Amino acid sequence: MKRPSSRHGRARDVLANKPAPGAATLAAASEAVAAVVSGGRAADEVLLDTAERIDRSAIQAIALGTLRWYLQLLPAVGALLDRPIAGLPPNLAALLVTGAHQVEYSRAPPQTSVHLAVEASRLVGAARASGLVNAVLRRFVAERAELLAVASTPDMATPADESSARSSAHPLWLVRQLRAAWPEHYLAILAANNEHPPMTLRVDLAQLSSDDFMTQWRALGREAAVVAWRPGAITLARPAPISVIPGFDTGRVSVQDAAAQLAAPLLQADAGMRVLDACAAPGGKTLHIAQLTPGLKQLVAVDIDAARLRLVEDNFARANAAAQLVSVERLCLDLTQPTAESSALLQPQSFERVLVDAPCSGTGVIRRHPDIKLLRRPTDIEQFRAKQRALLSAGLKLLRPGGRLVYCTCSILPAENELLVGEVLAADSRAHALPWPDALPMPPGLLIRPVGWQLLPGQDAGGDGFYYACLGVAT
Ligand SMILES: C[S@@+](CC[C@H](N)C(=O)[O-])C[C@H]1O[C@@H](n2cnc3c(N)ncnc32)[C@H](O)[C@@H]1O
């Protein structure tokens, strides 16, 4: 039949070719998965590209869910191919795994998910493989119970770590490191890493009580629970956009995990002090320090990343709408290589309080960032350790004798935490560990380590995995 050539004919064509509702969402999610898995990009950064789309929440949920279970779904889908899945074009492999995720986890009937994946193949530039997508995912629907059971059940031929790695969709190296570090807890850690993360708020108690926030929140027909061990921390029953959170736009309320809310109070800062936040961006903890301790003499926020450091300013602009906070001096630099211009602000032994919230593997926040399972390599840990050692040593040099430095990470690997801090203490005879402050309630499940304290993800406290150490220096 001749192709219609009129404008109406073309419009009919376009309509006839219009993908089924949901196919574009699935295609965008699978492109995000490919960008992480094959492009090595962080999911947060990739998903920013979809921020303006009406279906951004659905794209995010599908992409993060697929990344969460990727290491289990990939071999299950791969078993249905007559060639190695690693040899497929990345966009096609990502679409197959994303489609399998939807078959397994979406509330839509499995056949609908298959149909959407077939439609999406056109949108991700894999139209010629639509037959393959259809055939593989149909078989996945029929055989997934056995395919995923193979991935989950330990047997004589599968050592326990490999079985745990497959069933929890974690890389084997990480399972081994977690089992070695936390033999009694590692299975619970693997399970917690696959949970959907809670959304926790920090209410600035100087401006608003938790009760008043709860009243306002319930008036919106929503539910939440106060975190018993951390005053001002409130976990929402369901995540919500920040635009609906009362008090967010004026800084009375911020989004911050309960474990992260311990860093500022651990500093025990007082009015009149100079405080350095050495790895400050995007400024969640800088703002907490400023709100918790009015009357600071000076608050200096350092970060090596200029774009992220601007977010510190945004955070303070939001909060200054309702309260006059100390102005924060922002310095964009590598703390381990201070410049001539920064030297006036960063004099040795000039800060009563220093926070080193060091860059780390993020192994305590995998539930929030499931791409960490796919992006981290075991060799990264040594690189993080080198940075952490340099940053902690630089922080100690800036600390006044009798002052207090808090080192923290969102890692649960001892190599980045107690072992690292122990090595720095051993190399610096002036430095020593300080105790947990008497006035600060310890969260349930806090593990007392040879140096410092560790929270594991989920577990009793319900927060992210976090490590903290408090250090001082002698004259
Ligand atoms: C864990 S994040 C900090 C999070 C921040 N404290 C908060 O609560 O919002 C670590 C930060 O360290 C910064 N960083 C990494 N290396 C640095 C260096 N050598 N000097 C200063 N900042 C550095 C990174 O850019 C990153 O923003």
CSV table of C-alpha atoms in Angstrom, one decimal, residues 262 266 404 434-443 446 453 468 470:
chain,number,residue,atom,x,y,z
A,262,LEU,CA,24.9,13.3,64.8
A,266,LEU,CA,29.3,15.5,68.3
A,404,ARG,CA,37.7,18.9,69.2
A,434,LEU,CA,38.2,11.8,72.8
A,435,PRO,CA,35.1,10.2,74.4
A,436,TRP,CA,31.5,10.4,73.3
A,437,PRO,CA,30.0,13.5,74.8
A,438,ASP,CA,28.0,12.7,78.1
A,439,ALA,CA,25.1,15.0,77.1
A,440,LEU,CA,24.5,13.3,73.7
A,441,PRO,CA,22.2,10.3,73.7
A,442,MET,CA,23.8,7.3,71.9
A,443,PRO,CA,21.7,5.8,69.2
A,446,LEU,CA,25.9,2.1,68.0
A,453,TRP,CA,31.8,4.5,66.8
A,468,TYR,CA,32.3,8.9,63.8
A,470,CYS,CA,36.2,12.5,68.1
